[in-house]
Every structure is written in C-alpha cells, then in structure tokens.
PDB file of C-alpha atoms in Angstrom:
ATOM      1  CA  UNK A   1     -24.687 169.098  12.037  1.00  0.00           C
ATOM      2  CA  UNK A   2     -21.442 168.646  10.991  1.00  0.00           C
ATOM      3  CA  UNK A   3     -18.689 166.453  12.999  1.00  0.00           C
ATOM      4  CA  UNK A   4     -15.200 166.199  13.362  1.00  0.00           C
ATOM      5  CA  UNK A   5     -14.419 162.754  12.264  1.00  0.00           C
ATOM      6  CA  UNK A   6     -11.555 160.481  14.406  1.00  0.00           C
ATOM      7  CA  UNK A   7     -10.649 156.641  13.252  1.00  0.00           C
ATOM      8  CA  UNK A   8      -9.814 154.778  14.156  1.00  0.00           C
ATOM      9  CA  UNK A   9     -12.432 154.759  17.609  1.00  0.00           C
ATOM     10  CA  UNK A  10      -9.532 152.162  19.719  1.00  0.00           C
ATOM     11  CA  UNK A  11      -6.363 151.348  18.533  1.00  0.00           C
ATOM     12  CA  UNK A  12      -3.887 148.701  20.342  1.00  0.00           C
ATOM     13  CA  UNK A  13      -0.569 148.737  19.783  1.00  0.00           C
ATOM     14  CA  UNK A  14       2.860 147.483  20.575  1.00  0.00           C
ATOM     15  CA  UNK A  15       5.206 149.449  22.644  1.00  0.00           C
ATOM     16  CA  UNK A  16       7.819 151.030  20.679  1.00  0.00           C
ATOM     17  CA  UNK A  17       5.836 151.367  17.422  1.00  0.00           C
ATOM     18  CA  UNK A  18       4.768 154.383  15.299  1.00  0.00           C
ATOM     19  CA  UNK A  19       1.212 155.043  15.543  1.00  0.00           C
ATOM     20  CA  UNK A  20      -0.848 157.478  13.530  1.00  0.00           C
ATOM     21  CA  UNK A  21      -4.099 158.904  14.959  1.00  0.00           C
ATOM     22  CA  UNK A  22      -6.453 160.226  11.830  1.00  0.00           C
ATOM     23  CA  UNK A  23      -9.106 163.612  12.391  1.00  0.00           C
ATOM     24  CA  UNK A  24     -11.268 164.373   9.699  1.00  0.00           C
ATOM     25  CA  UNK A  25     -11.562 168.366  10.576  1.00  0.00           C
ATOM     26  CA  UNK A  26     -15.477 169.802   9.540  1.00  0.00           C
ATOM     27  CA  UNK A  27     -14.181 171.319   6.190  1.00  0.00           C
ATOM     28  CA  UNK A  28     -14.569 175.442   6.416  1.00  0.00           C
ATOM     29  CA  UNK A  29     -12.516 175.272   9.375  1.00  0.00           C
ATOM     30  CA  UNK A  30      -9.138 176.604   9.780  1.00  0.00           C
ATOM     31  CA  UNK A  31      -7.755 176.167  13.379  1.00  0.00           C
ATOM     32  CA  UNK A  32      -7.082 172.272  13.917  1.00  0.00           C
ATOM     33  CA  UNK A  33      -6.310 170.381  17.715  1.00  0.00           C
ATOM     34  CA  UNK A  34      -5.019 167.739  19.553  1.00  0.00           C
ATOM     35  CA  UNK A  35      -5.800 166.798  22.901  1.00  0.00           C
ATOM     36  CA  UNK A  36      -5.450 163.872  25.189  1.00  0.00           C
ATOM     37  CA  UNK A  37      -7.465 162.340  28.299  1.00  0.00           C
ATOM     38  CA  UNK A  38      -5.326 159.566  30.286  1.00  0.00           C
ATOM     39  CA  UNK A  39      -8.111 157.540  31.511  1.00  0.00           C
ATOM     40  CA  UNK A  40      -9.675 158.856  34.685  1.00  0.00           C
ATOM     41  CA  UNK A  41      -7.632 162.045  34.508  1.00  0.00           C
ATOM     42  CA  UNK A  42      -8.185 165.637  33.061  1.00  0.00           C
ATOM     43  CA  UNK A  43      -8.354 166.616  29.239  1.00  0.00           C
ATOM     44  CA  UNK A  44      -4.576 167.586  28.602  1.00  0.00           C
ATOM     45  CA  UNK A  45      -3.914 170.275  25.607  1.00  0.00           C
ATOM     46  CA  UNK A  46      -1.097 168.423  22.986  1.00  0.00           C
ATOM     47  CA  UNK A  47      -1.119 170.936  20.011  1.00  0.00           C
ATOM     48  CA  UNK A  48      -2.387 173.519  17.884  1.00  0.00           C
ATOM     49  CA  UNK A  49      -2.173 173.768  13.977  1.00  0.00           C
ATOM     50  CA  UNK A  50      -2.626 176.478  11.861  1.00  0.00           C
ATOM     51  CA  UNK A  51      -2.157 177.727   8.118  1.00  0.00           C
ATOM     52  CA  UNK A  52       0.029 174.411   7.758  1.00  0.00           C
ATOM     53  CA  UNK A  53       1.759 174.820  10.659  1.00  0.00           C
ATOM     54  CA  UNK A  54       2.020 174.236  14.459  1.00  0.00           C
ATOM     55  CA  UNK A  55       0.912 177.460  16.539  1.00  0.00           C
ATOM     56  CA  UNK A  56       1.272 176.703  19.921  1.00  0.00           C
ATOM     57  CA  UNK A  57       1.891 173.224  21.716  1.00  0.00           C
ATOM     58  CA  UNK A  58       2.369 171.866  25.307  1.00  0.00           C
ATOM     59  CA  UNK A  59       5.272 170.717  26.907  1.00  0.00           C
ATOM     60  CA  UNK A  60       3.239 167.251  26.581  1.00  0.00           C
ATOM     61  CA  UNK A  61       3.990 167.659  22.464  1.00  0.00           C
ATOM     62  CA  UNK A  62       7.878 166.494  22.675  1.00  0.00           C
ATOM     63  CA  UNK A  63       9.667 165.002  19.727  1.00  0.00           C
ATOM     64  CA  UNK A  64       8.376 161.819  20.172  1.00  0.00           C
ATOM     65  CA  UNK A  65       4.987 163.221  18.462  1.00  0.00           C
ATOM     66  CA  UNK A  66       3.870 164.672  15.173  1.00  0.00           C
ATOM     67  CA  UNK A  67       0.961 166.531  12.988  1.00  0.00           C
ATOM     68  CA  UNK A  68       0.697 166.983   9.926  1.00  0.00           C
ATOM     69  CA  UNK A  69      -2.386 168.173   7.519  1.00  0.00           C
ATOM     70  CA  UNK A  70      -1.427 165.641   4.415  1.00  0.00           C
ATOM     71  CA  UNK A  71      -4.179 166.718   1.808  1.00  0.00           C
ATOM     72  CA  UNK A  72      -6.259 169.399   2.977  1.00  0.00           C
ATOM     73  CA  UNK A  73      -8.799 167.369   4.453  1.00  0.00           C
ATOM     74  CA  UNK A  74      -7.170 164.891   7.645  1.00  0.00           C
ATOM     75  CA  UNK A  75      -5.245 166.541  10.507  1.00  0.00           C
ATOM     76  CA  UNK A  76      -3.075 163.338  11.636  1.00  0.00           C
ATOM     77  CA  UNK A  77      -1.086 162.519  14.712  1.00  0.00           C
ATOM     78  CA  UNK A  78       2.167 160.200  14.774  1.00  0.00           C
ATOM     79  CA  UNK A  79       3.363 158.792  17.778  1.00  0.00           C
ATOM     80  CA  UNK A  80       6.738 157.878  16.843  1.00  0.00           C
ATOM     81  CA  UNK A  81       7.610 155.165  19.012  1.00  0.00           C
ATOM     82  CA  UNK A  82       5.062 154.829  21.545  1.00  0.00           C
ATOM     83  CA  UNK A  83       5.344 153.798  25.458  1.00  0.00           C
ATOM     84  CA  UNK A  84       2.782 152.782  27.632  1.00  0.00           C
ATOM     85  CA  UNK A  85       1.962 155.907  29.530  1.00  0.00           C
ATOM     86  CA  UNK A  86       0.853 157.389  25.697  1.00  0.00           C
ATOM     87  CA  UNK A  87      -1.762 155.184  26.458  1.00  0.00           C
ATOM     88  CA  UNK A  88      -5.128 157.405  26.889  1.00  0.00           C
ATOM     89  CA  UNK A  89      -7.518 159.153  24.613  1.00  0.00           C
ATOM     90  CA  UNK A  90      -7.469 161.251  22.170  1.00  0.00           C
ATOM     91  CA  UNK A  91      -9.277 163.673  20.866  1.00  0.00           C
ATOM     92  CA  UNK A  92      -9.320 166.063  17.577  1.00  0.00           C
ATOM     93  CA  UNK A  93     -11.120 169.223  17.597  1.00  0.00           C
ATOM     94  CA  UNK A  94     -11.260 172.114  14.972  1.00  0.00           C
ATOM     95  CA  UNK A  95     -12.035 175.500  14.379  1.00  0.00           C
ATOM     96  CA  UNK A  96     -13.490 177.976  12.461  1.00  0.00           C
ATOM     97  CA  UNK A  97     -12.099 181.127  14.198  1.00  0.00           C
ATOM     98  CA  UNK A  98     -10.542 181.926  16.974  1.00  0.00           C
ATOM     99  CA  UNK A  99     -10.463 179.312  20.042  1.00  0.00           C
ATOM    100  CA  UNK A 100     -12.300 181.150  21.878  1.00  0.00           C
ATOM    101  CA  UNK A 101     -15.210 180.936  19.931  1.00  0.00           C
ATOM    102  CA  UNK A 102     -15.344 177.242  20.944  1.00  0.00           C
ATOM    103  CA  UNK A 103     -13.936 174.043  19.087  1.00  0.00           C
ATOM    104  CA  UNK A 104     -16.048 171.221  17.802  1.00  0.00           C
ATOM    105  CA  UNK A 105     -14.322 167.567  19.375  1.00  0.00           C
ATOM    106  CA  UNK A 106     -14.158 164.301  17.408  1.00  0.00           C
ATOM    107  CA  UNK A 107     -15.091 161.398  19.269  1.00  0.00           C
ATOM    108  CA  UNK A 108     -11.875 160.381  20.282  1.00  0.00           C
ATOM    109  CA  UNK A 109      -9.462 157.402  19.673  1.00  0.00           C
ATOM    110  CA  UNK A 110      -8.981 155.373  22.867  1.00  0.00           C
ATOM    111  CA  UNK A 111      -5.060 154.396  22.089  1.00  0.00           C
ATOM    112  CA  UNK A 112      -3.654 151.726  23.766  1.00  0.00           C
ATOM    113  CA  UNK A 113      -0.371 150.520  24.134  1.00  0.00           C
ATOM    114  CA  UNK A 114       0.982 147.299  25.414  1.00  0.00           C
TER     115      UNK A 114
ATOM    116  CA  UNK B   1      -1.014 181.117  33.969  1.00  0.00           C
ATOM    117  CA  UNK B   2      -4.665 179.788  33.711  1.00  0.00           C
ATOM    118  CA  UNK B   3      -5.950 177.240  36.349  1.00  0.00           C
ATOM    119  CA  UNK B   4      -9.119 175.267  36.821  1.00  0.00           C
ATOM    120  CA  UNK B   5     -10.464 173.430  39.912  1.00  0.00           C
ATOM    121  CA  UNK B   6     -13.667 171.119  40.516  1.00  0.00           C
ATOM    122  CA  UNK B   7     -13.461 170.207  43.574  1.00  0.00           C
ATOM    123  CA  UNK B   8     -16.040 167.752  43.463  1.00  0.00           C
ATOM    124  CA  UNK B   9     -14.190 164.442  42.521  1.00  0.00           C
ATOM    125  CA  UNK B  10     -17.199 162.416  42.641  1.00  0.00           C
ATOM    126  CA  UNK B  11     -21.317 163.149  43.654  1.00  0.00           C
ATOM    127  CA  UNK B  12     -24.113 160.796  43.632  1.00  0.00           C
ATOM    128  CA  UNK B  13     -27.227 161.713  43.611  1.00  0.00           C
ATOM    129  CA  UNK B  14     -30.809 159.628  43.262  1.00  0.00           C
ATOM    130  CA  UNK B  15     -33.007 160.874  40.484  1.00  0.00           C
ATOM    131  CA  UNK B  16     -35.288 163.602  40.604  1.00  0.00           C
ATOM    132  CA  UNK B  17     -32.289 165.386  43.203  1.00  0.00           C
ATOM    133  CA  UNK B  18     -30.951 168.913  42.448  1.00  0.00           C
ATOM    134  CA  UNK B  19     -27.098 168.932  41.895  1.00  0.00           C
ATOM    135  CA  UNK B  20     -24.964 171.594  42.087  1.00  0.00           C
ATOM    136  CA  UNK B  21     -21.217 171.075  40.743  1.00  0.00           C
ATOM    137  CA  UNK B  22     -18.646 173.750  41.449  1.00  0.00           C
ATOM    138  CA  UNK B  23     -16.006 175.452  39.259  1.00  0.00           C
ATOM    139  CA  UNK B  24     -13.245 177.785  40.431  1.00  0.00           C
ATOM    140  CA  UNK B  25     -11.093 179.389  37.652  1.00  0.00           C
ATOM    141  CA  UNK B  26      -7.843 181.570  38.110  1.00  0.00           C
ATOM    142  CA  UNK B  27      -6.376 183.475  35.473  1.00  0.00           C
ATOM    143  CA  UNK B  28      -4.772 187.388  34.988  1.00  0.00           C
ATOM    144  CA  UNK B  29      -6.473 188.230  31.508  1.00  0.00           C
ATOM    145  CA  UNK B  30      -9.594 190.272  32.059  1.00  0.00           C
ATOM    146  CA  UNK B  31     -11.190 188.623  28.750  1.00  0.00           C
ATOM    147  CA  UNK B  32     -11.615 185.149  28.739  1.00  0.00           C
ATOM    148  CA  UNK B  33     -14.192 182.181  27.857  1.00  0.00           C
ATOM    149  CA  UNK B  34     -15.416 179.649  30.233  1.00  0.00           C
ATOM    150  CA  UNK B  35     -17.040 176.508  29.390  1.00  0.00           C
ATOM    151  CA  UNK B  36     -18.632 173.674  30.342  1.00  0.00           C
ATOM    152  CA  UNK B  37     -18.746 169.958  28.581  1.00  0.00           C
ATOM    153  CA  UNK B  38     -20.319 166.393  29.206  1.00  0.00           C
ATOM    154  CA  UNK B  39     -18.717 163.306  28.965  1.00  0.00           C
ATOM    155  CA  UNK B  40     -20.664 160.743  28.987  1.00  0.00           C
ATOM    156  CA  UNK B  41     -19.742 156.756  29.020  1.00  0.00           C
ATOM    157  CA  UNK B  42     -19.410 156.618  25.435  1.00  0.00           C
ATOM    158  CA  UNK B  43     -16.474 158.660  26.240  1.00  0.00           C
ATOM    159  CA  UNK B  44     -16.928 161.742  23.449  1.00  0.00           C
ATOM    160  CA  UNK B  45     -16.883 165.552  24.683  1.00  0.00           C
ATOM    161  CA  UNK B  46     -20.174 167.261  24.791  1.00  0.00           C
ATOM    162  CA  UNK B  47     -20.699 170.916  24.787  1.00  0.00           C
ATOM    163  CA  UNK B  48     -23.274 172.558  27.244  1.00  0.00           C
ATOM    164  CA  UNK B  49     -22.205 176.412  27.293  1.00  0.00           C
ATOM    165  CA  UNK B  50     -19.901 179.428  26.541  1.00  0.00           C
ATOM    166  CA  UNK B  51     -19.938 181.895  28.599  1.00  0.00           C
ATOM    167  CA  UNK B  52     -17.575 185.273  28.358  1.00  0.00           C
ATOM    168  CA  UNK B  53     -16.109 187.047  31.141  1.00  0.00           C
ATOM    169  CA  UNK B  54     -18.558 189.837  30.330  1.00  0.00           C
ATOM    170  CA  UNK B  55     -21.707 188.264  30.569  1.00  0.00           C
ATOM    171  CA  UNK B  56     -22.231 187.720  34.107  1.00  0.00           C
ATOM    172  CA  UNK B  57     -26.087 186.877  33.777  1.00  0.00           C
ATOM    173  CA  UNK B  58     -27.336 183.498  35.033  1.00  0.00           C
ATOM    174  CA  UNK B  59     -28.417 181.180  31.826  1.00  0.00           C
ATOM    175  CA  UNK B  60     -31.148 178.715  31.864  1.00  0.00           C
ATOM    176  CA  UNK B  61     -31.463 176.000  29.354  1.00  0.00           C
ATOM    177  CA  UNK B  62     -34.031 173.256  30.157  1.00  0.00           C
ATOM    178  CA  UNK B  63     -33.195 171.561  33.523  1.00  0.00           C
ATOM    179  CA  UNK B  64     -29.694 173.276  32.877  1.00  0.00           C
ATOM    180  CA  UNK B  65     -28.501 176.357  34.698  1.00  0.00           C
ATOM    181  CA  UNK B  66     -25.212 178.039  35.187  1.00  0.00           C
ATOM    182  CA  UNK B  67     -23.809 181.031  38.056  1.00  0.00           C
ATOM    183  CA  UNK B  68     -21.443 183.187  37.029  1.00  0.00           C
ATOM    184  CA  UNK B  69     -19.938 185.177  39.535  1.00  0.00           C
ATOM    185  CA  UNK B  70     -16.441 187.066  38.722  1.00  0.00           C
ATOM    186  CA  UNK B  71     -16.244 188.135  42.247  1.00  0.00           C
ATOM    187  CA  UNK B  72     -15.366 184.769  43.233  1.00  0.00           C
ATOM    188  CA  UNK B  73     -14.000 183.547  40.269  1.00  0.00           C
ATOM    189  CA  UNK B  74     -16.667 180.963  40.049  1.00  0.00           C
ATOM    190  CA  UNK B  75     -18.779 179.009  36.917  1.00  0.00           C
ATOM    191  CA  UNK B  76     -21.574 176.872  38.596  1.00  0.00           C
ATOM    192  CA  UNK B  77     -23.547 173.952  37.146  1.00  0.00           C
ATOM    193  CA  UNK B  78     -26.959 173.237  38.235  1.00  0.00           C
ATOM    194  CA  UNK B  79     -28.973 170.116  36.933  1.00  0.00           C
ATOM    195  CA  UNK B  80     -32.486 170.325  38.439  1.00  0.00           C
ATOM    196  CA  UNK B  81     -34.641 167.439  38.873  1.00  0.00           C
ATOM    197  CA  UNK B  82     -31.520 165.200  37.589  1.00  0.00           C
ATOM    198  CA  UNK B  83     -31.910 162.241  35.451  1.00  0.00           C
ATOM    199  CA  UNK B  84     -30.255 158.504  35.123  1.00  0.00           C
ATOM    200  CA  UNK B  85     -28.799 159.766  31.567  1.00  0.00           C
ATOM    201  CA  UNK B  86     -27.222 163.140  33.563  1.00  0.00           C
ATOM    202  CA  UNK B  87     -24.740 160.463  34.716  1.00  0.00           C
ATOM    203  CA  UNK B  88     -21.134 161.309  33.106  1.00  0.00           C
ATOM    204  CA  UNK B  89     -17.939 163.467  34.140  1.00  0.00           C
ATOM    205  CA  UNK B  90     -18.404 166.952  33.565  1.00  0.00           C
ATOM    206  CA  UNK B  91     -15.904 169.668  32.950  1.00  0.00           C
ATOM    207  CA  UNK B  92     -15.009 173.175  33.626  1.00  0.00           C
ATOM    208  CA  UNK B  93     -12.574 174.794  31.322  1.00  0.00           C
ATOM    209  CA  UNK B  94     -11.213 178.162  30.324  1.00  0.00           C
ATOM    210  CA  UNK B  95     -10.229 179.795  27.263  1.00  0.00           C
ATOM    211  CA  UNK B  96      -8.544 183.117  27.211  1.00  0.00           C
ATOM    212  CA  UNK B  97      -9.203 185.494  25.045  1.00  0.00           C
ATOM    213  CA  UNK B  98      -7.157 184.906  21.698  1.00  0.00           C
ATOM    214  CA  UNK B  99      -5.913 181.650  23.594  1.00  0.00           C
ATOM    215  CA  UNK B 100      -5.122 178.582  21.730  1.00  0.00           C
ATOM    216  CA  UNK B 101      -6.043 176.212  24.091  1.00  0.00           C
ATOM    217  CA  UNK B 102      -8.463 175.331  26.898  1.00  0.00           C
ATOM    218  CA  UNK B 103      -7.229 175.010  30.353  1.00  0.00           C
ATOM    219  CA  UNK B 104      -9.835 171.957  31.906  1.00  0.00           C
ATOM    220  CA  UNK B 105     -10.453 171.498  35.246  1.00  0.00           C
ATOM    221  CA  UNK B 106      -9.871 167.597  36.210  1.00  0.00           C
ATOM    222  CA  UNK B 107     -14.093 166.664  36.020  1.00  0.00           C
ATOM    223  CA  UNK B 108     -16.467 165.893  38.181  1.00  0.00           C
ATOM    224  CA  UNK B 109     -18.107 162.795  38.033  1.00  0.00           C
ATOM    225  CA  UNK B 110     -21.888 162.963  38.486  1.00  0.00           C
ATOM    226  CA  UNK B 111     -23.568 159.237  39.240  1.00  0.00           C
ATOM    227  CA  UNK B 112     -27.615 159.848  39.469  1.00  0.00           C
ATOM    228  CA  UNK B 113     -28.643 156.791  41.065  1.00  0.00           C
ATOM    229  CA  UNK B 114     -32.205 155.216  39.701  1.00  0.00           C
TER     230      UNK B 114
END
C-alpha cells in the first residue's frame, strides 16, 4: 500500500535554528498537509498546499514557518528559527482529492528542541 | 466553526472488557465527514473509519463498531472483547465537506490492562 514517507523519524535541535521537516507525498496525489501533535495534546492543523501553493493555513502557521514542494516529489517544512514550545510532532499527510475523502499520514517526525 | 469533544481523557479496561469511547461533534454545515484514527505507542496515525453525515447506519468491522446518531451530534466507538494491542489514544475528528482540514477532538486514551 503506498505510504507517505517523513525523515527524519526524531530530530533534536538547538533553539533558535532553522529546521526542515521532509514528507515524501504517495506520488498521484495532489493535496499535501502539515499537522502537529504537542506531546500529550490534540492533533493541531498547520497548513494546506495545493497546485504549488498554500490553500488554507492555521493561525498556528505564522511567519516563523514554511512549505515548499522543491521538485515535485518532497513537501518540506522550515522552521525558521525554532523555540522550544515547536517542540512536538509532526506529521505529513496527502491527498488525492478532496480532504474529505480522507488523507493518508506519514509517520511523523518527533522534533525536539532544546 | 467546527468543534470536537472526547470526553473520555483516559479509560482502562482489563482484556476481554467491552469499551465504549464517546465523540461529540458541533458544526453548522449539513455535509460533513467524521472520522476516527488510532494512535498507537509507536506514535503514527491510524485510520479506522469515514463516515458521512448521510450515512447514519451503524458499521461493524471485526471487534470494531461505530454509532452514528445526528440527533445528538454523536460518533461512538465500540471495541468488543478488547485486546492488550487495542491500547493507544484514539481520535475523533471532523472534516467538512470541501474542508481543508480536520478538526480532532483531544483523544482518548484507551489502556486494556492484561
């Protein structure tokens, strides 16, 4: 069955730097995600991305963060300069229609920053 | 605005127990998706079921079963006879139709003791 590919699986990181998160979306599909789960809390919505741009995002998704779909095949996520309440997990998910329809999640990247 | 309550923070149950988690949902569209997802330790999302706001029949699938009742605005999750590996946080969410995003509840966490 085909899988929505995250890596790395846990990243550490120093407060302050730029971290990218990396999706490999299943390939056919056109709608692309980011979410993130603070540990012990609920899954929070971050962004939407469609036809090479953003569609919708949360009020989470400030200016400190970033997606971009570099060569057709990864869906990334840049932290710019990260603090420690980004740390938490997150997840990718993608598409092939509308959300609706249902999203297939990556396996997360458990971010943490120190 | 779409909201989503379990308000089951935490059950335990010993094997071989029925469990019954609850979901309340609130939201103005009169099309919209509910669905429910595992996650276990390992920390990925799991999907267990899609269900429109049209389809108010019961489903069965293996020891799985969900309710569905619009009146009260409700999206039950029965586990019979429930297993050591049913232990994980589950989640409620909602979609709305042509949403981009899904609104999830904040989990229930389901311990089945041995």
């Amino acid at each position: 069955e085909p899988e929505v590919t995250q890596t790395p699986s846990h990243q550490v990181t120093q407060m302050g730097q730029e971290v990218i998160l990396r999706c490999v979306p299943i390939s056919n599909h056109l709608y692309f995600y980011w979410y993130r789960q603070i540990l012990g809390q609920k899954v929070e919505f971050l962004v939407s991305f469609y036809n090479n741009e953003i569609s919708e995002k949360s009020e989470i998704f400030d200016d400190q963060f970033s997606v971009e779909r570099p060569d057709g095949s990864n869906f990334t996520l840049k932290i710019r300069s990260t603090k420690l309440e980004d740390s938490a997990m997150y997840f990718c998910a993608s598409s092939a229609g509308i959300a609706s329809y249902g999203y297939t999640f990556g396996s997360g990247t458990r971010l943490t920053v120190v | 605005a779409q909201k989503v309550t379990q308000a089951q923070t935490e059950i335990s149950v010993v094997e071989k127990e029925d469990v019954t988690l609850d979901c309340v949902y609130e939201t103005r569209d009169t099309t919209y998706y509910l669905f429910w997802y595992k996650q276990p330790p390992s920390g990925e999302l799991v999907f267990l079921i899609r269900r429109n706001s049209f389809d108010e029949q019961n489903e069965i699938s293996g020891r799985y079963s969900w309710n569905f009742q619009k009146s009260t605005s409700s999206f039950n999750f029965t586990i019979t006879a429930s297993q050591v590996v049913d232990s994980a946080v589950y989640f409620c969410a909602l979609i709305p139709n042509y949403g981009q995003n899904f609104v999830f509840g904040p989990g229930t966490r389901l311990s089945v003791l041995p």
